[in-house]
Coordinates of C-alpha atoms and ligand atoms in Angstrom, one line a residue:
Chain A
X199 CA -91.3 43.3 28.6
X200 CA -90.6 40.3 26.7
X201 CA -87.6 38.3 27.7
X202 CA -85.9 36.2 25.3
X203 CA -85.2 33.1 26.4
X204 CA -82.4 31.2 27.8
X205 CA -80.4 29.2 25.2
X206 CA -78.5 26.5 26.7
X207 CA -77.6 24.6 23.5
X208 CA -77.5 25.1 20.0
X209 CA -77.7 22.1 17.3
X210 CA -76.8 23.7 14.2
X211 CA -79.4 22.8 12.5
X212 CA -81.5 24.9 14.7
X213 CA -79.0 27.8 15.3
X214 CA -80.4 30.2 12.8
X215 CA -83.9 30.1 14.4
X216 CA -82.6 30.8 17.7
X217 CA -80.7 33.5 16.8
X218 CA -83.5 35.0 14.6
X219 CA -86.2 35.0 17.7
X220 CA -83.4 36.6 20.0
X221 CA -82.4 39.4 17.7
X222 CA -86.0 40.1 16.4
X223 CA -86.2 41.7 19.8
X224 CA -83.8 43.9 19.4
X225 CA -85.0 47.7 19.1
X226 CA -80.9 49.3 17.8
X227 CA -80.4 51.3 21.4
X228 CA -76.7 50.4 21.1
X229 CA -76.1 49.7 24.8
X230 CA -74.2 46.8 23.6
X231 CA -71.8 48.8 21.7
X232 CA -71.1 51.4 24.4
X233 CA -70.4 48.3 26.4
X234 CA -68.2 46.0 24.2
X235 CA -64.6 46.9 24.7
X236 CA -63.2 44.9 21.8
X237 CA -65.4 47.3 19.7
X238 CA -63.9 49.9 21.8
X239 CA -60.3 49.0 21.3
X240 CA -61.3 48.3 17.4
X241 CA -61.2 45.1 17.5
X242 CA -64.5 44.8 15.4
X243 CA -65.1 45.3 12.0
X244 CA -68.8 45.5 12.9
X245 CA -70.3 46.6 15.9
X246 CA -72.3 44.3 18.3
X247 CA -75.3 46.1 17.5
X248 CA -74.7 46.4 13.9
X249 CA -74.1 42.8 13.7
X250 CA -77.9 43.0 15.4
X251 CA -79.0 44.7 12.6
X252 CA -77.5 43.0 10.0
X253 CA -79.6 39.7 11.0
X254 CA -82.5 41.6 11.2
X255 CA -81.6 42.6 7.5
X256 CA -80.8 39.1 6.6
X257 CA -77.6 40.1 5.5
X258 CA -76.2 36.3 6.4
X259 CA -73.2 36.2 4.3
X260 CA -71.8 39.4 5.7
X261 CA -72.4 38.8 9.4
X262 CA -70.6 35.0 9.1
X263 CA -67.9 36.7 7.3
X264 CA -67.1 39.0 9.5
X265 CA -64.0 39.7 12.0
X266 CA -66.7 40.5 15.1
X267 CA -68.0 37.0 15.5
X268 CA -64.5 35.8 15.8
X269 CA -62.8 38.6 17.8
X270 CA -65.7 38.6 20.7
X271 CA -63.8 37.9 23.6
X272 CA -67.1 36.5 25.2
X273 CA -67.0 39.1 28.7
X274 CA -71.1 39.1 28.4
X275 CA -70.8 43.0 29.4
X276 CA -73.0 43.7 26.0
X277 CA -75.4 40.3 27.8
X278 CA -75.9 42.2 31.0
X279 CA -77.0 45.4 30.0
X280 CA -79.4 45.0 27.0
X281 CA -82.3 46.5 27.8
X282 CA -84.1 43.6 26.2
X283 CA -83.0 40.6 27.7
X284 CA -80.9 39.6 24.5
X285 CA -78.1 36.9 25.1
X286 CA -75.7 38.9 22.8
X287 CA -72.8 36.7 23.2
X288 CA -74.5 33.6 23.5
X289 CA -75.5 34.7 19.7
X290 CA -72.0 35.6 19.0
X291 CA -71.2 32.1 19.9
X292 CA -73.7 30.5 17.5
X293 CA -73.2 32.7 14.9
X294 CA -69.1 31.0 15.5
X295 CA -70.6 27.9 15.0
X296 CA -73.0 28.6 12.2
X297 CA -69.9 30.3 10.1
X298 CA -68.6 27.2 10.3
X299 CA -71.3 25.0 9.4
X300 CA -71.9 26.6 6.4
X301 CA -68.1 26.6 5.4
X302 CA -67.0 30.2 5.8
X303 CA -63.5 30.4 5.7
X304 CA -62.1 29.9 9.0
X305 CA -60.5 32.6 10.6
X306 CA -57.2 32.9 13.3
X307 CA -59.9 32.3 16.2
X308 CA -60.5 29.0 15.2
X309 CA -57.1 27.6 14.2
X310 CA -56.6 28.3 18.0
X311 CA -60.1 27.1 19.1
X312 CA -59.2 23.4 17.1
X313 CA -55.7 23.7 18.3
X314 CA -56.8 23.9 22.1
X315 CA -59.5 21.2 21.9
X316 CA -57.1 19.0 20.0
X317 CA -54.8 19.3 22.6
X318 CA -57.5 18.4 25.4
X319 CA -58.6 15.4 23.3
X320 CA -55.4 14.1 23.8
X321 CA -54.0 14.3 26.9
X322 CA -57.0 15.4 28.6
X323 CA -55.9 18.6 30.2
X324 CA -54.2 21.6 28.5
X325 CA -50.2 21.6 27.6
X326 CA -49.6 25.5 26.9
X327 CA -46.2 25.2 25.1
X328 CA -47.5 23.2 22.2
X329 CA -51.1 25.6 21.8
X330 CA -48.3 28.0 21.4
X331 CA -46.0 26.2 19.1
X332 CA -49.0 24.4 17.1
X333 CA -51.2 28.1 16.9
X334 CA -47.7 30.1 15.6
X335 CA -46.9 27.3 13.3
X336 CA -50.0 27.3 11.4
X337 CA -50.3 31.0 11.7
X338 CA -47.5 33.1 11.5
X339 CA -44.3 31.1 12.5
X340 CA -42.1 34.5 11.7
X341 CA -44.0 35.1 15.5
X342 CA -41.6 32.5 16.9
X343 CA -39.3 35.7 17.8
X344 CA -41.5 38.1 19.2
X345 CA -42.6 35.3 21.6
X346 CA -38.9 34.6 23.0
X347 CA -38.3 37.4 25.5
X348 CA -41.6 36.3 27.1
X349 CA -41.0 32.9 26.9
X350 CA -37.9 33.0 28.8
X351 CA -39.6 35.4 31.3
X352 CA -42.0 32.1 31.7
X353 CA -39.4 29.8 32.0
X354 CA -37.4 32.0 34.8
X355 CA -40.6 32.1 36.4
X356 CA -41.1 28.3 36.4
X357 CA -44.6 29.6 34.8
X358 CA -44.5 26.9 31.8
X359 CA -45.1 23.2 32.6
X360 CA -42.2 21.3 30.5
X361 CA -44.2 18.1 29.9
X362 CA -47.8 17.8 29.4
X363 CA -50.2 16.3 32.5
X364 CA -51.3 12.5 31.8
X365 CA -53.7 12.3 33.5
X366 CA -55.4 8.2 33.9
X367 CA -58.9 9.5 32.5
X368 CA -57.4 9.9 29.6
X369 CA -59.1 7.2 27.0
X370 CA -62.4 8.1 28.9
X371 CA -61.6 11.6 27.1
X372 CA -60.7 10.4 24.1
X373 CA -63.8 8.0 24.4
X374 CA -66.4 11.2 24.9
X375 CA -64.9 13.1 21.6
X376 CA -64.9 9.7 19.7
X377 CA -69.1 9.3 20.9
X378 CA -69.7 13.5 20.6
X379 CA -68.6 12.5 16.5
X380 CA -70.9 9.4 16.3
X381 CA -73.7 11.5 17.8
X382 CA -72.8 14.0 15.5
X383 CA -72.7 11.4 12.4
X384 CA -76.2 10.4 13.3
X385 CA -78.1 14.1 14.0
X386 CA -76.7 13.9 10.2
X387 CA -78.1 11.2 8.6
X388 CA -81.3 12.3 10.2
X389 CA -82.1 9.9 13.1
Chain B
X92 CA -67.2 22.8 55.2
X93 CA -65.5 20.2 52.7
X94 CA -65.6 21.0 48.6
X95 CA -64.8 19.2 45.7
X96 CA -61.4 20.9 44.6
X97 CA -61.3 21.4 40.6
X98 CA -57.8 23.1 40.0
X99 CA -57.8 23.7 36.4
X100 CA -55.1 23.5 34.0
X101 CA -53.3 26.9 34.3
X102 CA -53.0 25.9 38.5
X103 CA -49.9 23.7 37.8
X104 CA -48.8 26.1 35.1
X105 CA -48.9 29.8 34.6
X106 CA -50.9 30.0 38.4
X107 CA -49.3 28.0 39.9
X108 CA -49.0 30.7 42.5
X109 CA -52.9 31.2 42.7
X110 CA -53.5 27.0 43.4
X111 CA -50.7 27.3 46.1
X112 CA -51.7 30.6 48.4
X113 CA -55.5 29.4 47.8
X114 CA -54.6 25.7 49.2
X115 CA -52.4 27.3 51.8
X116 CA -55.1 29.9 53.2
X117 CA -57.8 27.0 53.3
X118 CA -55.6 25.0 55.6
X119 CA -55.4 28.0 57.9
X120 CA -58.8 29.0 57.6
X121 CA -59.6 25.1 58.5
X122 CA -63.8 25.8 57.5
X123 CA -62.8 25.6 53.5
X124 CA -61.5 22.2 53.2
X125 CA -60.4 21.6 49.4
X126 CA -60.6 17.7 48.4
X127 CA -58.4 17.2 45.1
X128 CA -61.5 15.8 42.1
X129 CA -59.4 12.9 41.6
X130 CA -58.3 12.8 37.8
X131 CA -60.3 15.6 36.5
X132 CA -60.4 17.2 33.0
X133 CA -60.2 20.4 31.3
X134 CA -63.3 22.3 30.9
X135 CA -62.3 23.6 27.6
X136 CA -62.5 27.0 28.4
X137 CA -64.0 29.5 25.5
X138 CA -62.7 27.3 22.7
X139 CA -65.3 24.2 23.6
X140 CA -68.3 26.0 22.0
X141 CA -67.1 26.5 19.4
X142 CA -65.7 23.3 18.6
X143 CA -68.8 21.3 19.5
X144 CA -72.3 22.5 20.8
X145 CA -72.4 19.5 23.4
X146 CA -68.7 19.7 24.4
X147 CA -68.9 22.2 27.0
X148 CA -71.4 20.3 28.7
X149 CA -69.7 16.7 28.6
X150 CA -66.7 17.9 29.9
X151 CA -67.7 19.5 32.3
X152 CA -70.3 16.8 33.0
X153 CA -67.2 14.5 33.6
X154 CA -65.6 16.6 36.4
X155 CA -69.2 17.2 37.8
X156 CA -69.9 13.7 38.0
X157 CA -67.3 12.8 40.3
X158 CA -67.6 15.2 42.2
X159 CA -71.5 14.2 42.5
X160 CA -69.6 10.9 43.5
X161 CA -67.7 12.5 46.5
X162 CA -71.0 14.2 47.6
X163 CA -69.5 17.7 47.5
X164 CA -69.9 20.8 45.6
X165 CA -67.3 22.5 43.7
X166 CA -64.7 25.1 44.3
X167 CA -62.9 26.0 40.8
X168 CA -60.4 29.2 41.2
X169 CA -60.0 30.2 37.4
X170 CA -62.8 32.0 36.1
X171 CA -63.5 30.3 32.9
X172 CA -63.3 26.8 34.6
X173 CA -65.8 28.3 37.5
X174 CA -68.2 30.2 34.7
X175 CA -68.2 27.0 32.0
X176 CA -68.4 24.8 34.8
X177 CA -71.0 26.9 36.9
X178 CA -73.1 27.1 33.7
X179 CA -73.3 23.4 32.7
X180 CA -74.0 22.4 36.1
X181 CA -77.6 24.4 36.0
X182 CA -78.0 24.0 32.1
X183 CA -77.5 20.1 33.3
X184 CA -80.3 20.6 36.1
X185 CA -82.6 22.4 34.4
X186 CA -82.6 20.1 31.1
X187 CA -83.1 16.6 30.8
X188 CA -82.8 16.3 27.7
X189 CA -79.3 17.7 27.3
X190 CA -78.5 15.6 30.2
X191 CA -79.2 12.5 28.8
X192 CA -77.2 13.7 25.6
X193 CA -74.0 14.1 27.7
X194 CA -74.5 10.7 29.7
X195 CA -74.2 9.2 26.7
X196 CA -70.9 10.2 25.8
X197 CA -69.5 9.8 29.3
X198 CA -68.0 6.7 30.0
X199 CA -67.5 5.4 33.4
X200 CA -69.1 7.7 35.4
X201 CA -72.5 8.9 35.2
X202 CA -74.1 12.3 36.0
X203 CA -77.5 12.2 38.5
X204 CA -77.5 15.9 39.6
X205 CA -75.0 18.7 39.1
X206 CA -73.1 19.9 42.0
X207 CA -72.9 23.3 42.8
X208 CA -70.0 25.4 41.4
X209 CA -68.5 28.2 43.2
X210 CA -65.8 30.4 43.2
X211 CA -63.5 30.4 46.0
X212 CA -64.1 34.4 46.3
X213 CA -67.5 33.5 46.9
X214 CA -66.7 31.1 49.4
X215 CA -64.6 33.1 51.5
X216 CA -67.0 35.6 51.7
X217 CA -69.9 33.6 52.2
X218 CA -69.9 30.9 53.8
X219 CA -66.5 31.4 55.6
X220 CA -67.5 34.8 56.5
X221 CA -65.1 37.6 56.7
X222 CA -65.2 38.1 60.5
X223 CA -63.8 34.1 60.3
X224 CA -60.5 35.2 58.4
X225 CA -57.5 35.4 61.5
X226 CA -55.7 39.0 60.3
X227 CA -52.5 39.3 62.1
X228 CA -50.8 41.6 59.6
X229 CA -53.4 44.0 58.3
X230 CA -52.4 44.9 55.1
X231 CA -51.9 49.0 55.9
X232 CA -50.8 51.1 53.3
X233 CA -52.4 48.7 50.7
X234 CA -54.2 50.3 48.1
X235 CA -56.2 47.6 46.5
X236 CA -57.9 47.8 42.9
X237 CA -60.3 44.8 43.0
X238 CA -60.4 43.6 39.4
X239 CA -63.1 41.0 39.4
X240 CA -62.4 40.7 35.6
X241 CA -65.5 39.6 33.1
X242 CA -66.4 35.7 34.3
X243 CA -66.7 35.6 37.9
X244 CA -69.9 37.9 38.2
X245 CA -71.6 37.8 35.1
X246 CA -74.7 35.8 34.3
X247 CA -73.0 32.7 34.4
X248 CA -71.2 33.8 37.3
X249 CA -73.8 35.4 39.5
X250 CA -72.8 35.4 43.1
X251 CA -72.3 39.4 43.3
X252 CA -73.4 42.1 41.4
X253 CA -72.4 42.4 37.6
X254 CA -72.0 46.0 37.6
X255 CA -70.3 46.8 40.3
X256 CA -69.3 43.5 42.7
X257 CA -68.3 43.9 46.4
X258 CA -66.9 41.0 47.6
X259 CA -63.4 41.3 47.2
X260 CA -63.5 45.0 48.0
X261 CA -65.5 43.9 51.2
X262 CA -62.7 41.4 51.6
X263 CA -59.6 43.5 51.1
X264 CA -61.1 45.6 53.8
X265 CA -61.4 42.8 55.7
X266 CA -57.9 42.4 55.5
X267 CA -56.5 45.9 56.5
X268 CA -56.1 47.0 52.9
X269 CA -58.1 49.8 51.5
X270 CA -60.1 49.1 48.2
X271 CA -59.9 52.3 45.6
X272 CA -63.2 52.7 44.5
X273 CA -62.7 52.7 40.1
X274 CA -64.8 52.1 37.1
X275 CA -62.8 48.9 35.6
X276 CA -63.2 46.3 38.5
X277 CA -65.1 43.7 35.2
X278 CA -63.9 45.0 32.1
X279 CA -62.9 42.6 30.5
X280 CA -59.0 41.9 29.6
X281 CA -59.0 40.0 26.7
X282 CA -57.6 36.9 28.1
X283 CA -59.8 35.2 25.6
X284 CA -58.4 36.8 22.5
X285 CA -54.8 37.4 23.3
X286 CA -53.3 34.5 21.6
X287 CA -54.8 35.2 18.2
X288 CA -55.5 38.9 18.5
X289 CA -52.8 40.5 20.6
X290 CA -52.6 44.2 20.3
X291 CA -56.5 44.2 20.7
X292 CA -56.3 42.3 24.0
X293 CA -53.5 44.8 25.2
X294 CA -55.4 47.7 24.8
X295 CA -57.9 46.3 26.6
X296 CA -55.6 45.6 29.4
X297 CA -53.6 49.1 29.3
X298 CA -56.9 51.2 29.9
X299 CA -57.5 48.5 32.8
X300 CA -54.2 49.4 34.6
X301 CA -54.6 53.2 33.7
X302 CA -58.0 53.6 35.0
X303 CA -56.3 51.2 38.4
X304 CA -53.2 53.9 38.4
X305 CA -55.2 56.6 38.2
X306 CA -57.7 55.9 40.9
X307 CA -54.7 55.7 43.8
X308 CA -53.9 51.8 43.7
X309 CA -50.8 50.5 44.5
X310 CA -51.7 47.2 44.1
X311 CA -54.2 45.1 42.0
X312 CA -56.3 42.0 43.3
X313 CA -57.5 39.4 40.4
X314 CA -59.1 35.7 40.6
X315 CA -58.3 34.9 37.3
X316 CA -55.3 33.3 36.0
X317 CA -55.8 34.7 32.3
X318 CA -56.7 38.7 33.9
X319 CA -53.2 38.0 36.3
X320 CA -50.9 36.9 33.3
X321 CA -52.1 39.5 31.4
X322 CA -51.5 42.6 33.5
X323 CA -48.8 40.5 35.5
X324 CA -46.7 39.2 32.2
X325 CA -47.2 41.8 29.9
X326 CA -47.0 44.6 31.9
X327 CA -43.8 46.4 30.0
X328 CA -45.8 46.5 27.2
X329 CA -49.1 47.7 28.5
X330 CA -47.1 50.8 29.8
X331 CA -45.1 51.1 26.4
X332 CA -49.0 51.1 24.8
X333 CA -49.9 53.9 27.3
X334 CA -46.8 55.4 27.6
X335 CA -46.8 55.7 31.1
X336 CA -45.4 54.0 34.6
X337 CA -47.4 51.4 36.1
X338 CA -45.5 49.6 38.3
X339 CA -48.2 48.5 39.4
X340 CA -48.0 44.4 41.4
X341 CA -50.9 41.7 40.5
X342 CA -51.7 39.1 43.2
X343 CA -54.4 36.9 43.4
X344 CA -56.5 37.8 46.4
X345 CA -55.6 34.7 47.7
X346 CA -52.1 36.1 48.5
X347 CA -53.4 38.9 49.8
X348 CA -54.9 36.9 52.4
X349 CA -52.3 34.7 53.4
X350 CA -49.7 37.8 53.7
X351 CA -52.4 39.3 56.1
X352 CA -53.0 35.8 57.9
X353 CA -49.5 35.8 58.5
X354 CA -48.6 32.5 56.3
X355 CA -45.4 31.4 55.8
X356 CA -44.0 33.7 52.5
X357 CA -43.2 30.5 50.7
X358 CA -46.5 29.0 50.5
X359 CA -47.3 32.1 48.8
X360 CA -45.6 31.9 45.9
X361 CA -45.0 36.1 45.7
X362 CA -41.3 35.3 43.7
X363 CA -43.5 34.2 40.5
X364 CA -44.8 37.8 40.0
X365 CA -43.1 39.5 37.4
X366 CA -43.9 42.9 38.8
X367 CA -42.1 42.5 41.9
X368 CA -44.5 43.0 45.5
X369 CA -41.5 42.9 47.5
X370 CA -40.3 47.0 47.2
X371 CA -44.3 47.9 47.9
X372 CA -44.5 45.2 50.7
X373 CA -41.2 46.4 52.5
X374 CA -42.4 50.1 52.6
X375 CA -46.1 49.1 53.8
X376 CA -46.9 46.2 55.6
X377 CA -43.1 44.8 57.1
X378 CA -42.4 48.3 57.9
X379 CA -41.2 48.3 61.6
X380 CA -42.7 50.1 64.2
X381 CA -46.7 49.1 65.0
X382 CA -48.3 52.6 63.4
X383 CA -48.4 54.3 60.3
X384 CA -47.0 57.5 60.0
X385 CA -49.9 59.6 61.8
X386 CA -50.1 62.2 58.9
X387 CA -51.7 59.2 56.8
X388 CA -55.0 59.3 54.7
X389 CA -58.4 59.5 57.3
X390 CA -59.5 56.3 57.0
X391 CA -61.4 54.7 53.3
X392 CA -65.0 55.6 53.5
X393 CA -66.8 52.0 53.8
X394 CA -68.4 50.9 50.5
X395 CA -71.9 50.3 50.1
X396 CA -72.6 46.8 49.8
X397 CA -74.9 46.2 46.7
X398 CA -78.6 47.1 46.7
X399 CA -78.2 48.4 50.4
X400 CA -79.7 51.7 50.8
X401 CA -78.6 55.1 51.4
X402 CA -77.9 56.2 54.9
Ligands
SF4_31 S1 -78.3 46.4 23.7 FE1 -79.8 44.8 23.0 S2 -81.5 46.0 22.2 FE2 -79.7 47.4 22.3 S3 -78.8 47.3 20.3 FE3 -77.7 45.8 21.6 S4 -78.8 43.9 21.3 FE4 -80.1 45.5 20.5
SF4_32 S1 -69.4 39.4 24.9 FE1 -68.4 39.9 22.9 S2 -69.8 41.4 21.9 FE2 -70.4 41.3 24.1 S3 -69.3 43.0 25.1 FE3 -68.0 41.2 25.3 S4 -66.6 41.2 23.6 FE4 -68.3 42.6 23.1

């Protein structure tokens, strides 16, 4: 049987190829859908294995548009059982990625994917309260009061951390995001 | 046998319960020896891919390398630090290339070889051995749903069985409890998709605790700080979702072993559960009197560890 191949890393430049050999060997059994519980709790506007299909079809604009590539919760149930070896979610990932690239509007997934990086840029670890306060604000701030009886649960439970961890690494971190951007920069310009 | 210690951000946070019953139990157990990663980093969790293809790997490359400087492997308790973590170390080993890539970002240390990343489930169970775990309170009466969650044994994961793991079951035996056998032990809960798409990641949870209820649990066993705030945190609403009683208490199976090894209550951390243990607790394992009533259940039929054959 042929086995696709294990993708570590993805430069965007190259995602699309990747993702093309990987879902040319997918044969529509739909194991992946009976598997994905987002899909099953309808979180997906398409299904794992339709999004399969919809590369196959070269239907780009609708695949990086859609709510599925954002909504994946990455579990890699849909990875273990396809019969052919696919790395669904590792695609799901790139296909994130590639939406991006090519300047598809950026959906809620990502204000909270920037917001959390962001956050680890600067102080080198995560500081919940303000992923929540950042992530609401640029959302839906009208949240803010949904969010109060469980944040007080939190606080009675001494669950929330009140300042954020400094860590002394921390302009090594900032260091590695500045030299992932010049790296970046370059790939660009084509060195 | 020492390890590199890689707490992870929700440890001083929303788990801080997990970090403090893990660190606890390895002092007892005195073969699991936990040595702080001085000054570590986040690992970025699921956000870091998509932010960056390379960022997964140098962050992770950071915490690896210093471990590589202590000479130890890694233990990491929360299951995206142990799968992101777990996955960069052999994508680091098996690819130059990309290895080069993330030295060059680092600054200050530099990564040789990856360390070994494990799971402190996995270390309990193999190489402290379960016979090696001092049980002085067997956990009677326990009814233990083992919910591996997604992380800990899927591809990147990979020290049990994807399908249908048996380590913590084998564990909670171990420990006097007896493991319900039930479909859900690593569906997924949504941890990853609960702050921008709530009521999806709830449903997801709900059929998790149903399908727990209904296959005789009393109790739930996690390693995962996102699966234990979900089912822990939320749990009024999961049951206003299903319309139905869970009452149902979620502890790391790192407090499960320290109540059966007899630690001191307070290392355990058992006040920060919002479902309260304490009613469940009183009625099964601090119940005077040495037996349990004798008209209880005929003992759990062993489980079948994976791949073993039928007798
Ligand atoms: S399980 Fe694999 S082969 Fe089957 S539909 Fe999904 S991706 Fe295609
Ligand atoms: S990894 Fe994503 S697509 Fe695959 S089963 Fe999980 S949620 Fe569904």
């Amino acid at each position: 049987m042929a086995e696709a191949r294990t993708v570590h890393l993805v430069q965007t430049a190259v995602a699309m190829g990747l993702i093309e050999e990987q879902v040319s060997l997918c044969y529509q059994c739909g194991t992946c859908t009976g598997a994905c519980p987002v899909a099953a709790a309808g979180g997906m506007d398409y299904t794992p294995r339709a999004i399969m299909r919809m590369i196959q079809a070269g239907l780009e604009e609708e695949v990086l548009s859609s709510q599925t590539i954002w909504t994946c919760a990455s579990c890699y149930l849909c990875t273990v059982r396809c019969p052919r070896g696919i790395q669904i979610t590792e695609v799901m990932t790139q296909l994130r990625n590639l939406a991006l690239a090519k300047g598809y509007k950026a959906r809620k997934g990502q204000v909270y994917n920037q917001g959390f990086i962001d956050i680890v840029r600067r102080h080198g670890r995560m500081y919940e309260p303000e992923l929540v306060v950042r992530y609401h604000l640029l959302t839906n701030p009208l949240n803010f009061i949904g969010l109060a009886p469980v944040g007080l649960k939190m606080i009675a439970k001494r669950k929330l951390r009140l300042l954020p961890d400094h860590p002394p690494g921390r302009p090594e971190i900032r260091r590695l995001f500045e030299r992932l951007k010049e790296s970046e920069r370059r790939k660009e310009q084509g060195e | 046998m020492k390890y590199a210690y890689f707490p992870g951000c929700s440890q001083e946070s929303t788990a801080e319960e997990y970090n403090r019953s893990l660190r606890a139990v390895a002092r007892r157990l005195g073969t699991m020896e936990l040595e702080p990663i001085p000054d570590w980093n986040c690992c970025g969790a699921t956000p870091a891919a998509t932010v960056h293809p390379l960022l997964l790997y140098a962050l992770a490359a950071r915490n690896l390398a210093i471990a590589e400087e202590m000479g130890l492997d890694v233990v990491a308790p929360c299951a995206a630090c142990y799968k992101n973590m777990n996955k960069a170390s052999h994508a680091l080993n098996d690819d130059p290339e990309l290895l080069d890539r993330v030295n060059a970002t680092l600054n200050g240390h530099r990564l040789r070889h990856a360390p070994k990343v494990r799971h402190p489930l996995d270390v309990v169970v193999h190489d402290v051995g379960l016979d090696n775990v001092p049980v002085s309170r067997p956990l009677r009466g326990l009814k233990v749903a083992s919910y591996y969650g997604c992380l800990i044994t899927r591809p990147e994961g990979g020290f049990d069985d994807p399908e249908r793991p048996q380590s913590m079951d084998r564990l909670m035996e171990a420990l006097g409890a007896e493991p319900v056998d039930w479909p859900y032990k690593t569906r997924c809960c949504g941890g990853a998709i609960y702050m921008t798409t709530e009521e999806i990641s709830f449903r997801m949870s709900a059929d998790i605790l149903a399908y727990a209820k209904a296959a005789g649990a009393n109790v739930v066993a996690v390693g995962c700080p996102f699966c234990q705030l979900l089912l822990d945190l939320y749990q009024d609403r999961l049951e206003a979702l299903k319309n139905m009683t869970f009452n149902l208490p979620v502890l790391f199976f790192t407090q499960l072993m320290g109540l059966a090894m007899g630690l001191d209550r307070s290392e355990l951390g058992l006040e920060k559960l919002v479902v309260s243990p304490f009613a469940l607790l009183a009625e099964t394992i601090d119940r005077p009197g040495e037996e349990m009533p004798k008209k209880s259940r005929p003992p759990a039929p062993k489980l079948k560890r994976w791949g073993e054959a039928e007798q």
